[in-house]
Amino acid sequence: MKLPFGTIKSSVDSNSNNAKLKFSTILFENLCHLFNDTYTDLLILCIGSDRSTGDSLGPIVGYNLLKYPLNNLVVLGTLEKPVHAKNLEETIHYIDQNFDNPFIIAVDACLGRYERIGYISLNYGPLRPGAGVKKTLPEIGNINITGVVNIDGFMEYTILQNTRLNTVVKMADIISSSLKNAIWKFSKKCIKNFEEDI
């Protein structure tokens, strides 16, 4: 059953044992539950900027995913070509023009409570990018993955600039590895019309 918009389906502490396995399982189960043959493509949209440590989670995930030989998968938003506030609308227009009905997994960093730093969450519904820094940007995604990179509450831009790179890289590694493994397993067991394995 689909949960209400914005409800956290599951989350994993990136510092916990077997975080990759746990998050990969969460992704796989949700893909099997939500993806069906009405969708034409599987697209991962990684949002963020390579100019801010805290906001670089999405582009690092996209960069990592390009290193894996994943067929039948589209990745937008990398360190070389990030998708951020200034080009998000243009990117959404590109998606609308080039894909009939893609299933979109949106990935972004977020700010949260101190005790939640390092947690990666899978949510149903579109991502609201820029919410943590009080920006109003277009919503995007069938499901979204967010990683809490630092604390929320005040001076958000400064907080993002002073986020530890180690925290971001560790979370990006878990997200990208989990996506790779979940999509490979998903293509083997749940999608009948894929011509090739992912």
PDB file of N, CA, C and O in Angstrom, residues 101-162:
ATOM      1  N   ASN A 101       7.183   8.075 -19.908  1.00  0.00           N
ATOM      2  CA  ASN A 101       6.668   7.920 -18.549  1.00  0.00           C
ATOM      3  C   ASN A 101       7.726   7.247 -17.673  1.00  0.00           C
ATOM      4  O   ASN A 101       7.598   6.088 -17.300  1.00  0.00           O
ATOM      5  N   PRO A 102       8.792   7.989 -17.340  1.00  0.00           N
ATOM      6  CA  PRO A 102       9.871   7.363 -16.571  1.00  0.00           C
ATOM      7  C   PRO A 102       9.512   7.214 -15.099  1.00  0.00           C
ATOM      8  O   PRO A 102       8.756   8.021 -14.542  1.00  0.00           O
ATOM      9  N   PHE A 103      10.054   6.166 -14.482  1.00  0.00           N
ATOM     10  CA  PHE A 103       9.988   6.032 -13.028  1.00  0.00           C
ATOM     11  C   PHE A 103      11.238   6.724 -12.503  1.00  0.00           C
ATOM     12  O   PHE A 103      12.355   6.313 -12.799  1.00  0.00           O
ATOM     13  N   ILE A 104      11.042   7.787 -11.739  1.00  0.00           N
ATOM     14  CA  ILE A 104      12.166   8.619 -11.322  1.00  0.00           C
ATOM     15  C   ILE A 104      12.472   8.426  -9.836  1.00  0.00           C
ATOM     16  O   ILE A 104      11.596   8.549  -8.986  1.00  0.00           O
ATOM     17  N   ILE A 105      13.736   8.128  -9.577  1.00  0.00           N
ATOM     18  CA  ILE A 105      14.246   8.096  -8.211  1.00  0.00           C
ATOM     19  C   ILE A 105      15.092   9.359  -8.038  1.00  0.00           C
ATOM     20  O   ILE A 105      16.134   9.507  -8.683  1.00  0.00           O
ATOM     21  N   ALA A 106      14.634  10.283  -7.212  1.00  0.00           N
ATOM     22  CA  ALA A 106      15.359  11.524  -6.973  1.00  0.00           C
ATOM     23  C   ALA A 106      16.225  11.373  -5.728  1.00  0.00           C
ATOM     24  O   ALA A 106      15.795  10.798  -4.730  1.00  0.00           O
ATOM     25  N   VAL A 107      17.457  11.878  -5.808  1.00  0.00           N
ATOM     26  CA  VAL A 107      18.416  11.767  -4.704  1.00  0.00           C
ATOM     27  C   VAL A 107      18.904  13.162  -4.334  1.00  0.00           C
ATOM     28  O   VAL A 107      19.260  13.952  -5.210  1.00  0.00           O
ATOM     29  N   ASP A 108      18.921  13.459  -3.027  1.00  0.00           N
ATOM     30  CA  ASP A 108      19.367  14.782  -2.597  1.00  0.00           C
ATOM     31  C   ASP A 108      19.828  14.733  -1.144  1.00  0.00           C
ATOM     32  O   ASP A 108      19.410  13.855  -0.377  1.00  0.00           O
ATOM     33  N   ALA A 109      20.658  15.685  -0.777  1.00  0.00           N
ATOM     34  CA  ALA A 109      21.050  15.867   0.620  1.00  0.00           C
ATOM     35  C   ALA A 109      19.967  16.663   1.338  1.00  0.00           C
ATOM     36  O   ALA A 109      19.180  17.377   0.719  1.00  0.00           O
ATOM     37  N   CYS A 110      19.930  16.523   2.656  1.00  0.00           N
ATOM     38  CA  CYS A 110      19.022  17.343   3.449  1.00  0.00           C
ATOM     39  C   CYS A 110      19.653  17.612   4.811  1.00  0.00           C
ATOM     40  O   CYS A 110      20.655  17.007   5.187  1.00  0.00           O
ATOM     41  N   LEU A 111      19.052  18.555   5.529  1.00  0.00           N
ATOM     42  CA  LEU A 111      19.472  18.867   6.886  1.00  0.00           C
ATOM     43  C   LEU A 111      18.444  18.306   7.852  1.00  0.00           C
ATOM     44  O   LEU A 111      17.282  18.151   7.498  1.00  0.00           O
ATOM     45  N   GLY A 112      18.860  17.989   9.060  1.00  0.00           N
ATOM     46  CA  GLY A 112      17.919  17.406  10.021  1.00  0.00           C
ATOM     47  C   GLY A 112      18.428  17.537  11.446  1.00  0.00           C
ATOM     48  O   GLY A 112      19.343  18.313  11.724  1.00  0.00           O
ATOM     49  N   ARG A 113      17.848  16.761  12.338  1.00  0.00           N
ATOM     50  CA  ARG A 113      18.253  16.784  13.736  1.00  0.00           C
ATOM     51  C   ARG A 113      19.656  16.196  13.894  1.00  0.00           C
ATOM     52  O   ARG A 113      20.064  15.342  13.112  1.00  0.00           O
ATOM     53  N   TYR A 114      20.341  16.626  14.926  1.00  0.00           N
ATOM     54  CA  TYR A 114      21.724  16.180  15.152  1.00  0.00           C
ATOM     55  C   TYR A 114      21.824  14.660  15.189  1.00  0.00           C
ATOM     56  O   TYR A 114      22.734  14.076  14.595  1.00  0.00           O
ATOM     57  N   GLU A 115      20.876  14.026  15.895  1.00  0.00           N
ATOM     58  CA  GLU A 115      20.945  12.574  16.050  1.00  0.00           C
ATOM     59  C   GLU A 115      20.616  11.817  14.762  1.00  0.00           C
ATOM     60  O   GLU A 115      20.820  10.601  14.687  1.00  0.00           O
ATOM     61  N   ARG A 116      20.147  12.524  13.740  1.00  0.00           N
ATOM     62  CA  ARG A 116      19.821  11.880  12.462  1.00  0.00           C
ATOM     63  C   ARG A 116      20.909  12.074  11.404  1.00  0.00           C
ATOM     64  O   ARG A 116      20.786  11.574  10.288  1.00  0.00           O
ATOM     65  N   ILE A 117      21.970  12.794  11.733  1.00  0.00           N
ATOM     66  CA  ILE A 117      23.056  12.975  10.769  1.00  0.00           C
ATOM     67  C   ILE A 117      23.619  11.600  10.391  1.00  0.00           C
ATOM     68  O   ILE A 117      23.902  10.772  11.246  1.00  0.00           O
ATOM     69  N   GLY A 118      23.740  11.363   9.094  1.00  0.00           N
ATOM     70  CA  GLY A 118      24.229  10.075   8.605  1.00  0.00           C
ATOM     71  C   GLY A 118      23.127   9.114   8.216  1.00  0.00           C
ATOM     72  O   GLY A 118      23.407   8.059   7.653  1.00  0.00           O
ATOM     73  N   TYR A 119      21.874   9.482   8.472  1.00  0.00           N
ATOM     74  CA  TYR A 119      20.762   8.597   8.111  1.00  0.00           C
ATOM     75  C   TYR A 119      20.357   8.817   6.655  1.00  0.00           C
ATOM     76  O   TYR A 119      20.292   9.945   6.166  1.00  0.00           O
ATOM     77  N   ILE A 120      20.071   7.717   5.979  1.00  0.00           N
ATOM     78  CA  ILE A 120      19.599   7.730   4.597  1.00  0.00           C
ATOM     79  C   ILE A 120      18.170   7.208   4.602  1.00  0.00           C
ATOM     80  O   ILE A 120      17.898   6.150   5.170  1.00  0.00           O
ATOM     81  N   SER A 121      17.266   7.948   3.979  1.00  0.00           N
ATOM     82  CA  SER A 121      15.846   7.581   4.013  1.00  0.00           C
ATOM     83  C   SER A 121      15.277   7.425   2.613  1.00  0.00           C
ATOM     84  O   SER A 121      15.645   8.153   1.696  1.00  0.00           O
ATOM     85  N   LEU A 122      14.362   6.472   2.476  1.00  0.00           N
ATOM     86  CA  LEU A 122      13.588   6.297   1.251  1.00  0.00           C
ATOM     87  C   LEU A 122      12.170   6.773   1.529  1.00  0.00           C
ATOM     88  O   LEU A 122      11.534   6.341   2.491  1.00  0.00           O
ATOM     89  N   ASN A 123      11.694   7.698   0.709  1.00  0.00           N
ATOM     90  CA  ASN A 123      10.362   8.272   0.878  1.00  0.00           C
ATOM     91  C   ASN A 123       9.531   8.066  -0.378  1.00  0.00           C
ATOM     92  O   ASN A 123      10.062   8.100  -1.490  1.00  0.00           O
ATOM     93  N   TYR A 124       8.230   7.884  -0.223  1.00  0.00           N
ATOM     94  CA  TYR A 124       7.322   7.859  -1.364  1.00  0.00           C
ATOM     95  C   TYR A 124       6.983   9.284  -1.769  1.00  0.00           C
ATOM     96  O   TYR A 124       6.918  10.183  -0.938  1.00  0.00           O
ATOM     97  N   GLY A 125       6.741   9.472  -3.063  1.00  0.00           N
ATOM     98  CA  GLY A 125       6.344  10.776  -3.566  1.00  0.00           C
ATOM     99  C   GLY A 125       7.531  11.589  -4.028  1.00  0.00           C
ATOM    100  O   GLY A 125       8.691  11.194  -3.884  1.00  0.00           O
ATOM    101  N   PRO A 126       7.258  12.753  -4.610  1.00  0.00           N
ATOM    102  CA  PRO A 126       8.323  13.581  -5.179  1.00  0.00           C
ATOM    103  C   PRO A 126       9.200  14.239  -4.116  1.00  0.00           C
ATOM    104  O   PRO A 126       8.765  14.496  -2.993  1.00  0.00           O
ATOM    105  N   LEU A 127      10.418  14.514  -4.516  1.00  0.00           N
ATOM    106  CA  LEU A 127      11.368  15.240  -3.690  1.00  0.00           C
ATOM    107  C   LEU A 127      11.050  16.725  -3.769  1.00  0.00           C
ATOM    108  O   LEU A 127      10.634  17.230  -4.814  1.00  0.00           O
ATOM    109  N   ARG A 128      11.279  17.432  -2.670  1.00  0.00           N
ATOM    110  CA  ARG A 128      11.137  18.886  -2.645  1.00  0.00           C
ATOM    111  C   ARG A 128      12.524  19.497  -2.489  1.00  0.00           C
ATOM    112  O   ARG A 128      12.941  19.825  -1.383  1.00  0.00           O
ATOM    113  N   PRO A 129      13.269  19.614  -3.570  1.00  0.00           N
ATOM    114  CA  PRO A 129      14.637  20.121  -3.458  1.00  0.00           C
ATOM    115  C   PRO A 129      14.660  21.568  -2.976  1.00  0.00           C
ATOM    116  O   PRO A 129      13.756  22.346  -3.282  1.00  0.00           O
ATOM    117  N   GLY A 130      15.688  21.907  -2.228  1.00  0.00           N
ATOM    118  CA  GLY A 130      15.843  23.277  -1.757  1.00  0.00           C
ATOM    119  C   GLY A 130      15.078  23.621  -0.503  1.00  0.00           C
ATOM    120  O   GLY A 130      15.227  24.712   0.036  1.00  0.00           O
ATOM    121  N   ALA A 131      14.264  22.696  -0.004  1.00  0.00           N
ATOM    122  CA  ALA A 131      13.453  22.991   1.178  1.00  0.00           C
ATOM    123  C   ALA A 131      14.318  23.318   2.390  1.00  0.00           C
ATOM    124  O   ALA A 131      13.978  24.177   3.206  1.00  0.00           O
ATOM    125  N   GLY A 132      15.460  22.640   2.510  1.00  0.00           N
ATOM    126  CA  GLY A 132      16.336  22.849   3.657  1.00  0.00           C
ATOM    127  C   GLY A 132      16.968  24.219   3.713  1.00  0.00           C
ATOM    128  O   GLY A 132      17.368  24.685   4.776  1.00  0.00           O
ATOM    129  N   VAL A 133      17.066  24.890   2.551  1.00  0.00           N
ATOM    130  CA  VAL A 133      17.634  26.232   2.512  1.00  0.00           C
ATOM    131  C   VAL A 133      16.576  27.255   2.101  1.00  0.00           C
ATOM    132  O   VAL A 133      16.883  28.330   1.612  1.00  0.00           O
ATOM    133  N   LYS A 134      15.326  26.894   2.330  1.00  0.00           N
ATOM    134  CA  LYS A 134      14.179  27.797   2.131  1.00  0.00           C
ATOM    135  C   LYS A 134      14.011  28.248   0.685  1.00  0.00           C
ATOM    136  O   LYS A 134      13.573  29.353   0.410  1.00  0.00           O
ATOM    137  N   LYS A 135      14.340  27.363  -0.270  1.00  0.00           N
ATOM    138  CA  LYS A 135      14.119  27.658  -1.686  1.00  0.00           C
ATOM    139  C   LYS A 135      12.884  26.913  -2.161  1.00  0.00           C
ATOM    140  O   LYS A 135      12.612  25.791  -1.722  1.00  0.00           O
ATOM    141  N   THR A 136      12.139  27.526  -3.061  1.00  0.00           N
ATOM    142  CA  THR A 136      10.986  26.875  -3.664  1.00  0.00           C
ATOM    143  C   THR A 136      11.364  26.435  -5.070  1.00  0.00           C
ATOM    144  O   THR A 136      11.550  27.255  -5.966  1.00  0.00           O
ATOM    145  N   LEU A 137      11.511  25.128  -5.247  1.00  0.00           N
ATOM    146  CA  LEU A 137      11.898  24.561  -6.531  1.00  0.00           C
ATOM    147  C   LEU A 137      10.875  23.512  -6.946  1.00  0.00           C
ATOM    148  O   LEU A 137      10.112  23.023  -6.113  1.00  0.00           O
ATOM    149  N   PRO A 138      10.828  23.150  -8.228  1.00  0.00           N
ATOM    150  CA  PRO A 138       9.854  22.146  -8.680  1.00  0.00           C
ATOM    151  C   PRO A 138      10.068  20.802  -7.989  1.00  0.00           C
ATOM    152  O   PRO A 138      11.202  20.385  -7.745  1.00  0.00           O
ATOM    153  N   GLU A 139       8.973  20.127  -7.677  1.00  0.00           N
ATOM    154  CA  GLU A 139       9.043  18.790  -7.099  1.00  0.00           C
ATOM    155  C   GLU A 139       9.280  17.774  -8.212  1.00  0.00           C
ATOM    156  O   GLU A 139       8.838  17.971  -9.337  1.00  0.00           O
ATOM    157  N   ILE A 140       9.973  16.693  -7.865  1.00  0.00           N
ATOM    158  CA  ILE A 140      10.300  15.688  -8.886  1.00  0.00           C
ATOM    159  C   ILE A 140      10.516  14.329  -8.223  1.00  0.00           C
ATOM    160  O   ILE A 140      11.063  14.240  -7.136  1.00  0.00           O
ATOM    161  N   GLY A 141      10.072  13.276  -8.914  1.00  0.00           N
ATOM    162  CA  GLY A 141      10.358  11.918  -8.470  1.00  0.00           C
ATOM    163  C   GLY A 141       9.123  11.116  -8.099  1.00  0.00           C
ATOM    164  O   GLY A 141       8.151  11.653  -7.585  1.00  0.00           O
ATOM    165  N   ASN A 142       9.167   9.817  -8.386  1.00  0.00           N
ATOM    166  CA  ASN A 142       8.148   8.882  -7.895  1.00  0.00           C
ATOM    167  C   ASN A 142       8.454   8.463  -6.469  1.00  0.00           C
ATOM    168  O   ASN A 142       7.565   8.304  -5.644  1.00  0.00           O
ATOM    169  N   ILE A 143       9.740   8.263  -6.212  1.00  0.00           N
ATOM    170  CA  ILE A 143      10.234   8.067  -4.852  1.00  0.00           C
ATOM    171  C   ILE A 143      11.482   8.918  -4.710  1.00  0.00           C
ATOM    172  O   ILE A 143      12.037   9.396  -5.706  1.00  0.00           O
ATOM    173  N   ASN A 144      11.914   9.147  -3.480  1.00  0.00           N
ATOM    174  CA  ASN A 144      13.119   9.935  -3.306  1.00  0.00           C
ATOM    175  C   ASN A 144      13.981   9.377  -2.192  1.00  0.00           C
ATOM    176  O   ASN A 144      13.483   8.758  -1.251  1.00  0.00           O
ATOM    177  N   ILE A 145      15.266   9.585  -2.349  1.00  0.00           N
ATOM    178  CA  ILE A 145      16.260   9.179  -1.357  1.00  0.00           C
ATOM    179  C   ILE A 145      16.906  10.450  -0.822  1.00  0.00           C
ATOM    180  O   ILE A 145      17.401  11.275  -1.599  1.00  0.00           O
ATOM    181  N   THR A 146      16.880  10.616   0.496  1.00  0.00           N
ATOM    182  CA  THR A 146      17.516  11.776   1.111  1.00  0.00           C
ATOM    183  C   THR A 146      18.527  11.312   2.156  1.00  0.00           C
ATOM    184  O   THR A 146      18.319  10.305   2.828  1.00  0.00           O
ATOM    185  N   GLY A 147      19.599  12.061   2.260  1.00  0.00           N
ATOM    186  CA  GLY A 147      20.620  11.778   3.264  1.00  0.00           C
ATOM    187  C   GLY A 147      20.816  12.998   4.146  1.00  0.00           C
ATOM    188  O   GLY A 147      21.038  14.108   3.645  1.00  0.00           O
ATOM    189  N   VAL A 148      20.719  12.815   5.457  1.00  0.00           N
ATOM    190  CA  VAL A 148      20.895  13.923   6.395  1.00  0.00           C
ATOM    191  C   VAL A 148      22.393  14.158   6.572  1.00  0.00           C
ATOM    192  O   VAL A 148      23.084  13.349   7.191  1.00  0.00           O
ATOM    193  N   VAL A 149      22.877  15.269   6.037  1.00  0.00           N
ATOM    194  CA  VAL A 149      24.315  15.530   6.039  1.00  0.00           C
ATOM    195  C   VAL A 149      24.762  16.428   7.192  1.00  0.00           C
ATOM    196  O   VAL A 149      25.940  16.437   7.547  1.00  0.00           O
ATOM    197  N   ASN A 150      23.817  17.188   7.761  1.00  0.00           N
ATOM    198  CA  ASN A 150      24.182  18.095   8.852  1.00  0.00           C
ATOM    199  C   ASN A 150      22.917  18.575   9.559  1.00  0.00           C
ATOM    200  O   ASN A 150      21.808  18.193   9.170  1.00  0.00           O
ATOM    201  N   ILE A 151      23.089  19.442  10.572  1.00  0.00           N
ATOM    202  CA  ILE A 151      21.955  19.888  11.383  1.00  0.00           C
ATOM    203  C   ILE A 151      21.178  21.019  10.715  1.00  0.00           C
ATOM    204  O   ILE A 151      21.724  21.811   9.957  1.00  0.00           O
ATOM    205  N   ASP A 152      19.915  21.074  11.011  1.00  0.00           N
ATOM    206  CA  ASP A 152      18.991  22.067  10.477  1.00  0.00           C
ATOM    207  C   ASP A 152      18.741  23.139  11.535  1.00  0.00           C
ATOM    208  O   ASP A 152      18.983  22.924  12.713  1.00  0.00           O
ATOM    209  N   GLY A 153      18.224  24.282  11.080  1.00  0.00           N
ATOM    210  CA  GLY A 153      17.744  25.249  12.047  1.00  0.00           C
ATOM    211  C   GLY A 153      18.196  26.674  11.831  1.00  0.00           C
ATOM    212  O   GLY A 153      17.432  27.604  12.043  1.00  0.00           O
ATOM    213  N   PHE A 154      19.437  26.898  11.426  1.00  0.00           N
ATOM    214  CA  PHE A 154      19.925  28.262  11.241  1.00  0.00           C
ATOM    215  C   PHE A 154      21.127  28.258  10.303  1.00  0.00           C
ATOM    216  O   PHE A 154      21.840  27.267  10.202  1.00  0.00           O
ATOM    217  N   MET A 155      21.323  29.376   9.603  1.00  0.00           N
ATOM    218  CA  MET A 155      22.482  29.555   8.710  1.00  0.00           C
ATOM    219  C   MET A 155      22.722  28.330   7.829  1.00  0.00           C
ATOM    220  O   MET A 155      23.817  27.754   7.793  1.00  0.00           O
ATOM    221  N   GLU A 156      21.660  27.927   7.124  1.00  0.00           N
ATOM    222  CA  GLU A 156      21.710  26.679   6.365  1.00  0.00           C
ATOM    223  C   GLU A 156      22.851  26.630   5.347  1.00  0.00           C
ATOM    224  O   GLU A 156      23.511  25.600   5.190  1.00  0.00           O
ATOM    225  N   TYR A 157      23.090  27.735   4.634  1.00  0.00           N
ATOM    226  CA  TYR A 157      24.156  27.730   3.628  1.00  0.00           C
ATOM    227  C   TYR A 157      25.527  27.530   4.271  1.00  0.00           C
ATOM    228  O   TYR A 157      26.373  26.796   3.760  1.00  0.00           O
ATOM    229  N   THR A 158      25.736  28.173   5.414  1.00  0.00           N
ATOM    230  CA  THR A 158      27.011  28.013   6.125  1.00  0.00           C
ATOM    231  C   THR A 158      27.169  26.586   6.625  1.00  0.00           C
ATOM    232  O   THR A 158      28.261  26.002   6.545  1.00  0.00           O
ATOM    233  N   ILE A 159      26.079  26.019   7.136  1.00  0.00           N
ATOM    234  CA  ILE A 159      26.106  24.635   7.616  1.00  0.00           C
ATOM    235  C   ILE A 159      26.484  23.688   6.478  1.00  0.00           C
ATOM    236  O   ILE A 159      27.322  22.787   6.637  1.00  0.00           O
ATOM    237  N   LEU A 160      25.874  23.879   5.302  1.00  0.00           N
ATOM    238  CA  LEU A 160      26.189  23.016   4.158  1.00  0.00           C
ATOM    239  C   LEU A 160      27.649  23.163   3.737  1.00  0.00           C
ATOM    240  O   LEU A 160      28.312  22.178   3.398  1.00  0.00           O
ATOM    241  N   GLN A 161      28.164  24.387   3.772  1.00  0.00           N
ATOM    242  CA  GLN A 161      29.555  24.618   3.379  1.00  0.00           C
ATOM    243  C   GLN A 161      30.533  23.990   4.357  1.00  0.00           C
ATOM    244  O   GLN A 161      31.671  23.689   3.997  1.00  0.00           O
ATOM    245  N   ASN A 162      30.101  23.794   5.613  1.00  0.00           N
ATOM    246  CA  ASN A 162      30.989  23.271   6.649  1.00  0.00           C
ATOM    247  C   ASN A 162      30.673  21.829   7.036  1.00  0.00           C
ATOM    248  O   ASN A 162      30.996  21.386   8.133  1.00  0.00           O
TER     249      ASN A 162
END
